[in-house]
């Protein structure tokens, strides 16, 4: 036992060993769903025991050992198999954690592919990834998504059933398929990050730090696939966006928009790391969505103010992005960039056709962007009305409060 | 014992709220936040949710084949659910006291659908049935 560790240290260690421990077990025993349950039980046991008794010399071997015992408890199987298992366990116990082999890294990567399998819906993959890769408990994941633990537990079991039904195998796909599968993994990590970022209002004190977890998983994924430009760009995008988190929320949980943020509260070291990664991902060749989004985030982060931001380049990057994705937010952001370069009226003109489109009806983001541009254009009354309409349409409380206060502030002038 | 504390508002209640002066809005938002936090810390809060504007609400029923028929919001409805707290407390008296505190959030008088004005929103207190 390596002596006393604080609860936070224990939490960190538990999360770090979750994925490699599960990967090792799944590789040896095959039954992914049962292994995942067993590892979860072992992680919960570790969280209770380690703060009291100290962290074991090899945390991963401890988790694997305990999980293996749980597996045997749950599935009493034929003696030959048991013999095989105990041989495997002995090997794990003596193996220790000293050096990770290429094979172990491949297993962990295979686990990423498994949890972010294309057959899973976004919500299921997110839940499964947070538990199996992130080492979070069902309770914690439920809290982060504001649903009861029982509901989250069901979502996770269904995800595992889906994997079983589609015959998803715990294997590293060949080089050709690997890139496509990596795209799915990147998407899931991005969803986790966005969930954390969009709700990071401070309203929910028990919220698990999803952004931090998404960044940790992206870092790990990059270590496993350093040659993949999308993964590098994703990590860059997360760091460059998360760098502004402190400055983004006011004392009452209200959102503070980019142009009103105190930029001295931005995390400089995260920005520096993110920028270096953007450059690296661009030099890796193929330019995709994540590279462009990260480049845009970097341009915002390096500007001293909104007015000194390189809006021309941002506009051009959005044009490129529109060619790659149907994402409606990109269209709106492009209109904002155009407004910053060519004036608010030019931006407003781009919004016109959107408001006639049925798909955009009751979309608060369109209305909110229109409100901002009307304000910039000096059309005060129209802007107030537009802010209030956006406030009626949004389903986010911090965002609603922000929009109402914007209207009230303009009204008071 | 569990109670649901229900806040109702007239259909245009959100529009009225949105026209309050900035300082009052900020005081109201800070109150709501602190109020929930206090209940959470006392261990009495089970769940609280605020609902979107009634003007965005849809009414749905199904026909015989279970197909969806949507309607707009019935304009004759007087009151709309704006949000709720579910609390788990020792007594009904405690639930009533919490409701009174919620009703006293900073704000302006609200004009109801029948034209009368109330200083503070009513909070309806209902027992949650056990299962």
Coordinates of C-alpha atoms in Angstrom, one line a residue:
Chain A
X1 CA 0.0 0.0 0.0
X2 CA 1.4 3.3 -1.0
X3 CA 0.1 5.2 2.1
X4 CA -2.5 7.8 2.5
X5 CA -4.0 9.6 -0.4
X6 CA -6.7 12.3 -0.3
X7 CA -10.2 11.5 -1.5
X8 CA -9.6 13.5 -4.6
X9 CA -6.5 11.6 -5.4
X10 CA -8.3 8.3 -4.9
X11 CA -11.1 9.6 -7.2
X12 CA -8.5 10.5 -9.9
X13 CA -6.7 7.1 -9.6
X14 CA -10.0 5.2 -9.8
X15 CA -11.0 7.0 -12.9
X16 CA -7.6 6.5 -14.6
X17 CA -7.5 2.8 -14.0
X18 CA -11.2 2.1 -15.0
X19 CA -10.7 1.8 -18.7
X20 CA -7.4 -0.2 -18.8
X21 CA -8.8 -2.6 -16.1
X22 CA -12.0 -3.2 -18.0
X23 CA -10.0 -3.6 -21.3
X24 CA -7.8 -6.3 -19.6
X25 CA -10.8 -8.2 -18.3
X26 CA -12.9 -8.0 -21.5
X27 CA -9.9 -9.2 -23.5
X28 CA -9.5 -12.3 -21.2
X29 CA -13.1 -13.1 -20.4
X30 CA -15.0 -11.9 -23.5
X31 CA -18.3 -11.1 -21.9
X32 CA -18.2 -7.3 -22.1
X33 CA -21.5 -6.6 -20.3
X34 CA -20.6 -8.8 -17.3
X35 CA -17.0 -7.5 -17.2
X36 CA -18.3 -3.9 -17.2
X37 CA -20.7 -4.6 -14.3
X38 CA -17.9 -6.3 -12.3
X39 CA -15.5 -3.4 -12.9
X40 CA -18.1 -1.0 -11.8
X41 CA -18.6 -2.9 -8.6
X42 CA -14.8 -3.0 -8.0
X43 CA -14.5 0.7 -8.6
X44 CA -17.2 1.4 -6.0
X45 CA -15.4 -0.9 -3.6
X46 CA -12.1 1.0 -4.3
X47 CA -13.7 4.4 -3.7
X48 CA -14.9 3.2 -0.3
X49 CA -11.8 1.3 0.8
X50 CA -8.8 3.2 -0.6
X51 CA -9.3 6.5 1.3
X52 CA -9.3 4.5 4.6
X53 CA -6.7 1.8 3.8
X54 CA -4.5 3.5 1.3
X55 CA -4.1 3.0 -2.4
X56 CA -2.6 -0.3 -3.4
X57 CA 0.8 -0.6 -5.0
X58 CA -0.8 -1.5 -8.3
X59 CA -4.3 0.0 -8.5
X60 CA -5.2 -1.6 -11.8
X61 CA -4.2 -5.1 -10.7
X62 CA -6.3 -4.6 -7.6
X63 CA -9.4 -3.5 -9.6
X64 CA -8.9 -6.4 -12.1
X65 CA -8.5 -8.9 -9.2
X66 CA -11.6 -7.7 -7.3
X67 CA -13.7 -7.5 -10.5
X68 CA -12.6 -11.0 -11.5
X69 CA -13.8 -12.3 -8.1
X70 CA -17.1 -10.6 -8.7
X71 CA -17.4 -12.1 -12.1
X72 CA -16.8 -15.6 -10.6
X73 CA -19.3 -14.9 -7.9
X74 CA -21.9 -13.9 -10.5
X75 CA -21.2 -16.5 -13.1
X76 CA -20.4 -19.9 -11.6
X77 CA -19.0 -21.7 -14.5
X78 CA -17.3 -24.9 -15.4
X79 CA -14.1 -25.8 -13.7
X80 CA -11.9 -25.7 -16.8
X81 CA -12.9 -22.1 -17.4
X82 CA -12.3 -21.2 -13.7
X83 CA -8.9 -22.7 -13.9
X84 CA -8.1 -20.6 -16.9
X85 CA -9.4 -17.5 -15.1
X86 CA -7.3 -18.0 -12.0
X87 CA -4.3 -18.5 -14.2
X88 CA -5.0 -15.3 -15.8
X89 CA -5.6 -13.6 -12.5
X90 CA -2.3 -14.9 -11.1
X91 CA -0.6 -13.4 -14.1
X92 CA -2.3 -10.1 -13.6
X93 CA -1.4 -10.0 -9.9
X94 CA 2.3 -10.6 -10.4
X95 CA 2.4 -8.4 -13.6
X96 CA 2.0 -5.1 -11.8
X97 CA 1.6 -1.8 -13.5
X98 CA 5.2 -0.9 -14.3
X99 CA 5.1 -0.6 -18.1
X100 CA 2.1 -0.5 -20.4
X101 CA 2.6 -2.8 -23.4
X102 CA 1.4 -1.9 -26.9
X103 CA -1.1 -4.8 -26.5
X104 CA -2.6 -3.1 -23.4
X105 CA -2.8 0.2 -25.2
X106 CA -4.6 -1.5 -28.1
X107 CA -7.0 -3.1 -25.7
X108 CA -7.9 0.3 -24.2
X109 CA -8.4 1.7 -27.6
X110 CA -10.6 -1.2 -28.5
X111 CA -12.6 -0.4 -25.5
X112 CA -13.1 3.2 -26.8
X113 CA -14.3 1.8 -30.1
X114 CA -16.7 -0.6 -28.2
X115 CA -18.3 2.1 -26.0
X116 CA -18.7 4.6 -28.9
X117 CA -20.0 2.0 -31.3
X118 CA -21.9 3.4 -34.3
X119 CA -24.9 1.3 -33.5
X120 CA -25.5 3.3 -30.3
X121 CA -27.5 6.5 -30.1
X122 CA -25.6 9.5 -28.9
X123 CA -27.3 9.4 -25.5
X124 CA -26.5 5.7 -24.9
X125 CA -23.0 6.0 -26.1
X126 CA -22.4 9.0 -23.8
X127 CA -23.7 7.2 -20.8
X128 CA -21.8 4.0 -21.5
X129 CA -18.6 5.8 -22.2
X130 CA -18.7 7.8 -19.0
X131 CA -19.1 4.6 -17.0
X132 CA -16.8 2.2 -18.9
X133 CA -14.1 4.6 -20.0
X134 CA -14.6 7.4 -17.4
X135 CA -15.0 5.2 -14.4
X136 CA -18.0 7.3 -13.2
X137 CA -20.7 5.6 -11.2
X138 CA -24.2 5.3 -12.5
X139 CA -25.2 7.6 -9.7
X140 CA -22.7 10.3 -10.8
X141 CA -23.7 10.1 -14.4
X142 CA -27.4 10.3 -13.5
X143 CA -26.6 13.4 -11.5
X144 CA -24.7 15.0 -14.3
X145 CA -27.7 14.5 -16.6
X146 CA -30.3 15.3 -14.0
X147 CA -32.0 12.0 -14.3
X148 CA -32.5 9.3 -11.5
X149 CA -29.8 6.7 -11.2
X150 CA -32.3 4.0 -12.0
X151 CA -33.1 5.6 -15.3
X152 CA -29.4 6.0 -16.2
X153 CA -28.8 2.4 -15.2
X154 CA -31.4 1.3 -17.6
X155 CA -29.9 3.4 -20.4
X156 CA -26.5 1.8 -19.8
X157 CA -27.9 -1.7 -19.8
X158 CA -29.8 -1.1 -23.0
X159 CA -26.6 0.2 -24.6
X160 CA -24.9 -3.0 -23.6
X161 CA -27.8 -5.1 -25.0
X162 CA -27.6 -3.2 -28.2
X163 CA -23.9 -3.9 -28.5
X164 CA -24.6 -7.6 -27.8
X165 CA -27.4 -7.7 -30.3
X166 CA -25.3 -6.1 -33.1
X167 CA -22.5 -8.6 -32.4
X168 CA -20.0 -5.8 -31.7
X169 CA -16.7 -7.4 -31.0
X170 CA -14.0 -6.4 -28.6
X171 CA -11.4 -6.0 -31.3
X172 CA -9.2 -3.4 -32.9
X173 CA -10.6 -2.8 -36.4
X174 CA -8.2 -2.8 -39.3
X175 CA -6.5 0.5 -40.5
X176 CA -9.3 1.3 -43.0
X177 CA -12.2 0.9 -40.7
X178 CA -10.2 2.5 -37.8
X179 CA -10.5 6.0 -39.1
X180 CA -14.3 5.7 -39.5
X181 CA -14.7 4.2 -36.0
X182 CA -12.5 7.0 -34.6
X183 CA -14.9 9.5 -36.0
X184 CA -17.7 7.9 -33.8
X185 CA -15.5 8.1 -30.7
X186 CA -14.6 11.7 -31.4
X187 CA -18.3 12.5 -31.8
X188 CA -19.2 10.9 -28.4
X189 CA -16.4 12.7 -26.6
X190 CA -17.6 16.0 -28.2
X191 CA -21.2 15.3 -27.0
X192 CA -19.9 14.7 -23.5
X193 CA -18.0 18.0 -23.6
X194 CA -21.0 19.9 -25.0
X195 CA -23.3 18.6 -22.4
X196 CA -20.9 19.9 -19.7
X197 CA -20.3 23.2 -21.5
X198 CA -23.9 24.0 -22.3
X199 CA -25.1 23.4 -18.7
X200 CA -22.0 24.8 -16.9
X201 CA -24.2 27.4 -15.2
X202 CA -23.2 26.5 -11.6
X203 CA -26.9 26.1 -11.0
X204 CA -26.5 22.4 -10.2
X205 CA -24.0 22.1 -7.4
X206 CA -23.8 18.3 -7.7
X207 CA -23.0 18.3 -11.4
X208 CA -20.1 16.1 -12.2
X209 CA -17.5 18.0 -14.2
X210 CA -18.3 16.6 -17.7
X211 CA -16.0 19.0 -19.5
X212 CA -13.0 17.9 -17.4
X213 CA -13.9 14.3 -18.0
X214 CA -14.3 14.8 -21.8
X215 CA -10.9 16.5 -21.9
X216 CA -9.3 13.7 -19.9
X217 CA -10.8 11.0 -22.2
X218 CA -9.7 13.0 -25.3
X219 CA -6.1 13.2 -23.9
X220 CA -6.1 9.5 -23.4
X221 CA -7.5 8.9 -26.8
X222 CA -4.8 11.1 -28.3
X223 CA -2.1 9.1 -26.5
X224 CA -3.6 6.0 -28.0
X225 CA -3.9 7.4 -31.6
X226 CA -1.4 10.3 -31.8
X227 CA -1.5 10.2 -35.6
X228 CA -5.2 10.9 -35.9
X229 CA -5.7 14.6 -36.8
X230 CA -9.4 14.7 -35.7
X231 CA -8.5 13.5 -32.2
X232 CA -5.8 16.1 -31.9
X233 CA -8.2 18.8 -33.2
X234 CA -10.9 17.7 -30.8
X235 CA -8.6 18.0 -27.8
X236 CA -7.5 21.4 -29.1
X237 CA -11.1 22.6 -29.5
X238 CA -12.1 21.4 -26.0
X239 CA -9.1 23.1 -24.4
X240 CA -9.6 26.4 -26.3
X241 CA -13.3 26.5 -25.4
X242 CA -12.9 25.3 -21.8
X243 CA -10.2 28.0 -21.3
X244 CA -13.0 30.6 -21.2
X245 CA -15.2 28.7 -18.7
X246 CA -14.4 30.8 -15.6
X247 CA -15.2 34.1 -17.4
X248 CA -18.4 32.7 -18.9
X249 CA -20.7 32.6 -15.9
X250 CA -21.6 35.4 -13.5
X251 CA -22.2 35.2 -9.8
X252 CA -25.9 34.4 -10.2
X253 CA -25.3 31.7 -12.8
X254 CA -26.0 34.0 -15.7
X255 CA -24.2 33.6 -19.0
X256 CA -21.7 36.2 -19.9
X257 CA -21.3 36.5 -23.7
X258 CA -17.9 36.6 -25.4
X259 CA -17.9 40.4 -25.8
X260 CA -18.5 41.0 -22.1
X261 CA -16.1 38.5 -20.7
X262 CA -13.1 39.5 -18.6
X263 CA -10.4 38.0 -20.8
X264 CA -7.9 38.2 -18.0
X265 CA -9.8 35.2 -16.5
X266 CA -9.1 33.0 -19.5
X267 CA -6.8 30.1 -18.9
X268 CA -3.6 31.0 -20.7
X269 CA -1.9 27.7 -20.3
X270 CA -4.9 25.9 -21.8
X271 CA -4.9 28.3 -24.7
X272 CA -1.2 27.8 -25.3
X273 CA -1.6 24.1 -25.3
X274 CA -4.7 24.2 -27.5
X275 CA -3.0 26.5 -30.1
X276 CA 0.0 24.2 -30.4
X277 CA -2.4 21.2 -30.9
X278 CA -4.3 23.1 -33.7
X279 CA -1.1 23.8 -35.5
X280 CA -0.1 20.2 -35.2
X281 CA -3.5 18.9 -36.5
X282 CA -3.3 21.3 -39.5
X283 CA 0.1 20.0 -40.4
X284 CA -1.3 16.4 -40.2
X285 CA -3.0 16.9 -43.5
X286 CA -6.7 16.4 -44.0
X287 CA -8.7 19.4 -42.7
X288 CA -12.0 18.5 -41.1
X289 CA -14.7 20.0 -39.0
X290 CA -12.9 19.8 -35.7
X291 CA -9.7 21.4 -37.1
X292 CA -11.7 24.4 -38.4
X293 CA -13.7 24.8 -35.3
X294 CA -10.6 24.6 -33.2
X295 CA -8.9 27.2 -35.4
X296 CA -11.9 29.6 -34.9
X297 CA -11.7 29.1 -31.2
X298 CA -8.0 29.8 -31.3
X299 CA -8.6 33.1 -33.1
X300 CA -11.1 34.2 -30.4
X301 CA -8.8 33.1 -27.6
X302 CA -5.7 35.0 -28.9
X303 CA -7.6 38.3 -29.4
X304 CA -7.4 41.0 -26.8
X305 CA -10.9 42.2 -27.4
X306 CA -13.9 41.6 -29.7
X307 CA -12.9 44.5 -31.9
X308 CA -9.4 43.4 -32.4
X309 CA -10.5 39.8 -33.3
X310 CA -9.6 38.6 -36.8
X311 CA -13.2 38.4 -37.9
X312 CA -12.2 38.2 -41.6
X313 CA -10.4 35.0 -41.1
X314 CA -13.2 33.7 -38.8
X315 CA -15.7 34.4 -41.5
X316 CA -13.6 32.6 -44.1
X317 CA -13.3 29.6 -41.8
X318 CA -17.1 29.5 -41.3
X319 CA -17.5 29.5 -45.1
X320 CA -15.2 26.5 -45.3
X321 CA -17.1 24.8 -42.4
X322 CA -20.5 25.3 -44.1
X323 CA -19.1 23.2 -47.0
X324 CA -18.4 20.4 -44.5
X325 CA -21.5 20.3 -42.3
X326 CA -25.2 20.9 -42.3
X327 CA -25.0 22.1 -38.7
X328 CA -27.4 25.1 -38.3
X329 CA -25.2 26.8 -35.6
X330 CA -22.5 27.2 -38.2
X331 CA -24.9 29.1 -40.5
X332 CA -25.7 31.5 -37.6
X333 CA -22.1 31.9 -36.6
X334 CA -21.2 32.7 -40.1
X335 CA -23.8 35.5 -40.1
X336 CA -22.3 36.9 -37.0
X337 CA -18.8 36.9 -38.5
X338 CA -20.2 38.6 -41.6
X339 CA -21.8 41.2 -39.4
X340 CA -18.5 41.9 -37.7
X341 CA -16.7 42.3 -41.0
X342 CA -19.3 44.0 -43.2
X343 CA -21.7 45.6 -40.7
X344 CA -24.7 44.4 -38.7
X345 CA -27.1 44.9 -41.7
X346 CA -25.1 42.5 -43.8
X347 CA -25.4 39.9 -41.1
X348 CA -29.2 40.5 -40.6
X349 CA -29.7 40.1 -44.4
X350 CA -28.3 36.6 -44.1
X351 CA -30.8 35.7 -41.4
X352 CA -33.8 36.8 -43.5
X353 CA -34.1 33.6 -45.6
X354 CA -33.7 31.5 -42.4
X355 CA -36.7 33.0 -40.7
X356 CA -38.8 31.9 -43.6
X357 CA -37.6 28.4 -43.3
X358 CA -40.0 26.1 -41.3
X359 CA -37.1 24.3 -39.6
X360 CA -36.0 27.5 -37.9
X361 CA -39.4 28.4 -36.5
X362 CA -39.3 28.8 -32.7
X363 CA -35.5 28.4 -32.7
X364 CA -34.3 30.7 -30.0
X365 CA -30.8 30.8 -31.3
X366 CA -31.8 32.4 -34.5
X367 CA -33.9 35.0 -32.6
X368 CA -31.0 35.6 -30.1
X369 CA -28.5 36.2 -32.9
X370 CA -31.0 38.5 -34.6
X371 CA -31.4 40.4 -31.3
X372 CA -27.7 40.9 -31.0
X373 CA -27.3 42.1 -34.5
X374 CA -30.3 44.5 -34.2
X375 CA -28.6 45.9 -31.1
X376 CA -25.4 46.4 -33.0
X377 CA -27.3 48.1 -35.8
X378 CA -28.7 50.5 -33.3
X379 CA -32.3 49.4 -33.7
X380 CA -33.0 49.4 -30.0
X381 CA -36.8 48.7 -29.9
X382 CA -36.6 45.9 -32.4
X383 CA -33.7 44.4 -30.4
X384 CA -35.6 44.5 -27.1
X385 CA -38.5 42.7 -28.7
X386 CA -36.2 40.2 -30.3
X387 CA -34.4 39.4 -27.0
X388 CA -37.7 38.8 -25.3
X389 CA -38.9 36.6 -28.0
X390 CA -35.7 34.5 -27.8
X391 CA -36.2 34.4 -24.0
X392 CA -39.7 32.9 -24.5
X393 CA -38.3 30.3 -26.9
X394 CA -35.2 29.0 -25.0
X395 CA -35.4 26.0 -22.7
X396 CA -32.2 26.9 -20.8
X397 CA -32.8 28.8 -17.6
X398 CA -29.3 30.6 -17.5
X399 CA -29.8 31.5 -21.1
X400 CA -33.3 32.8 -20.5
X401 CA -32.1 34.9 -17.6
X402 CA -29.3 36.3 -19.8
X403 CA -31.7 37.2 -22.6
X404 CA -34.3 38.8 -20.3
X405 CA -31.6 40.9 -18.6
X406 CA -30.2 42.0 -22.0
X407 CA -33.7 43.3 -22.9
X408 CA -34.1 45.0 -19.5
X409 CA -30.8 46.7 -19.8
X410 CA -31.6 48.1 -23.3
X411 CA -35.0 49.1 -22.1
X412 CA -33.6 51.1 -19.2
X413 CA -31.5 53.3 -21.6
Chain B
X1 CA -44.1 13.7 3.9
X2 CA -43.7 15.0 0.4
X3 CA -45.5 18.1 -1.0
X4 CA -45.5 19.7 -4.4
X5 CA -45.3 23.4 -4.3
X6 CA -46.8 24.7 -7.5
X7 CA -46.3 28.1 -9.0
X8 CA -49.0 29.1 -11.5
X9 CA -48.9 32.2 -13.8
X10 CA -51.4 33.8 -16.2
X11 CA -50.8 33.0 -19.9
X12 CA -48.9 36.2 -20.4
X13 CA -47.2 35.9 -17.1
X14 CA -43.8 35.4 -18.7
X15 CA -44.2 38.4 -20.8
X16 CA -45.1 40.5 -17.7
X17 CA -42.1 39.1 -15.9
X18 CA -39.8 40.0 -18.8
X19 CA -40.8 43.6 -18.5
X20 CA -39.7 44.1 -15.0
X21 CA -36.8 46.5 -14.4
X22 CA -33.4 45.0 -14.5
X23 CA -32.7 45.3 -10.7
X24 CA -35.9 43.6 -9.8
X25 CA -35.2 40.8 -12.3
X26 CA -31.7 40.3 -10.9
X27 CA -33.1 40.3 -7.3
X28 CA -35.7 37.7 -8.4
X29 CA -33.1 35.4 -10.1
X30 CA -30.8 35.7 -7.1
X31 CA -33.7 34.8 -4.7
X32 CA -34.8 31.8 -6.7
X33 CA -31.2 30.5 -6.8
X34 CA -30.6 31.0 -3.1
X35 CA -34.0 29.6 -2.2
X36 CA -33.4 26.3 -4.0
X37 CA -29.9 26.1 -2.6
X38 CA -31.2 26.6 0.9
X39 CA -33.7 23.8 0.5
X40 CA -31.1 21.5 -1.0
X41 CA -28.8 22.2 1.9
X42 CA -31.5 21.5 4.5
X43 CA -32.1 18.2 2.8
X44 CA -35.7 19.0 2.0
X45 CA -35.5 19.5 -1.7
X46 CA -36.5 16.5 -3.8
X47 CA -36.8 18.2 -7.2
X48 CA -37.4 21.6 -8.7
X49 CA -38.0 22.5 -12.3
X50 CA -39.0 25.7 -14.1
X51 CA -41.1 25.3 -17.2
X52 CA -40.8 27.1 -20.6
X53 CA -43.2 29.8 -21.6
X54 CA -46.9 28.8 -22.0
X55 CA -46.9 30.5 -25.4
X56 CA -44.6 27.7 -26.6
X57 CA -46.7 24.9 -25.1
X58 CA -48.6 22.4 -27.3
X59 CA -51.7 20.4 -26.5
X60 CA -51.6 16.9 -27.8
X61 CA -54.2 14.1 -27.9
X62 CA -54.3 10.9 -29.9
X63 CA -57.1 9.8 -32.3
X64 CA -58.4 6.2 -32.2
X65 CA -55.4 4.9 -34.1
X66 CA -53.1 6.6 -31.6
X67 CA -52.0 9.2 -34.2
X68 CA -51.1 12.5 -32.8
X69 CA -53.5 15.5 -33.1
X70 CA -51.9 18.7 -31.9
X71 CA -53.7 21.9 -30.9
X72 CA -52.5 25.3 -29.9
X73 CA -52.8 26.3 -26.3
X74 CA -56.4 26.8 -25.2
X75 CA -56.6 30.6 -24.8
X76 CA -59.5 30.4 -22.3
X77 CA -57.2 28.7 -19.7
X78 CA -56.7 31.1 -16.9
X79 CA -53.6 29.8 -15.2
X80 CA -50.5 28.0 -16.4
X81 CA -48.0 25.9 -14.6
X82 CA -44.8 27.9 -14.4
X83 CA -42.7 25.6 -12.3
X84 CA -42.6 23.5 -9.1
X85 CA -40.6 22.3 -6.1
X86 CA -41.1 18.9 -4.5
X87 CA -40.0 19.0 -0.9
X88 CA -39.8 16.2 1.7
X89 CA -40.6 17.7 5.0
X90 CA -41.6 16.9 8.6
X91 CA -45.1 18.4 8.5
X92 CA -47.6 20.2 6.3
X93 CA -46.9 23.3 8.3
X94 CA -43.3 23.3 7.1
X95 CA -44.5 22.9 3.5
X96 CA -46.8 25.8 3.9
X97 CA -44.0 27.9 5.4
X98 CA -41.7 27.1 2.5
X99 CA -44.5 28.0 0.0
X100 CA -45.0 31.3 1.7
X101 CA -41.3 32.1 1.4
X102 CA -41.3 31.2 -2.3
X103 CA -44.4 33.4 -2.9
X104 CA -42.5 36.3 -1.4
X105 CA -39.8 36.4 -4.1
X106 CA -38.9 39.9 -5.2
X107 CA -41.1 41.1 -8.0
X108 CA -43.9 43.3 -9.3
X109 CA -47.7 42.8 -9.0
X110 CA -49.1 40.3 -11.6
X111 CA -52.2 41.0 -13.5
X112 CA -54.3 37.8 -13.7
X113 CA -56.4 36.7 -16.6
X114 CA -59.6 38.1 -15.0
X115 CA -58.0 41.5 -14.7
X116 CA -57.4 41.5 -11.0
X117 CA -53.9 42.1 -9.6
X118 CA -52.1 40.2 -7.0
X119 CA -48.9 41.3 -5.2
X120 CA -47.3 37.9 -5.1
X121 CA -48.0 34.7 -7.0
X122 CA -50.0 32.1 -5.2
X123 CA -48.2 28.9 -4.5
X124 CA -50.4 25.9 -4.5
X125 CA -49.4 23.2 -2.0
X126 CA -50.4 19.6 -2.8
X127 CA -49.5 16.4 -1.0
X128 CA -47.6 13.9 -3.1
X129 CA -49.1 10.4 -2.7
X130 CA -46.9 7.6 -1.6
X131 CA -46.6 4.4 -3.5

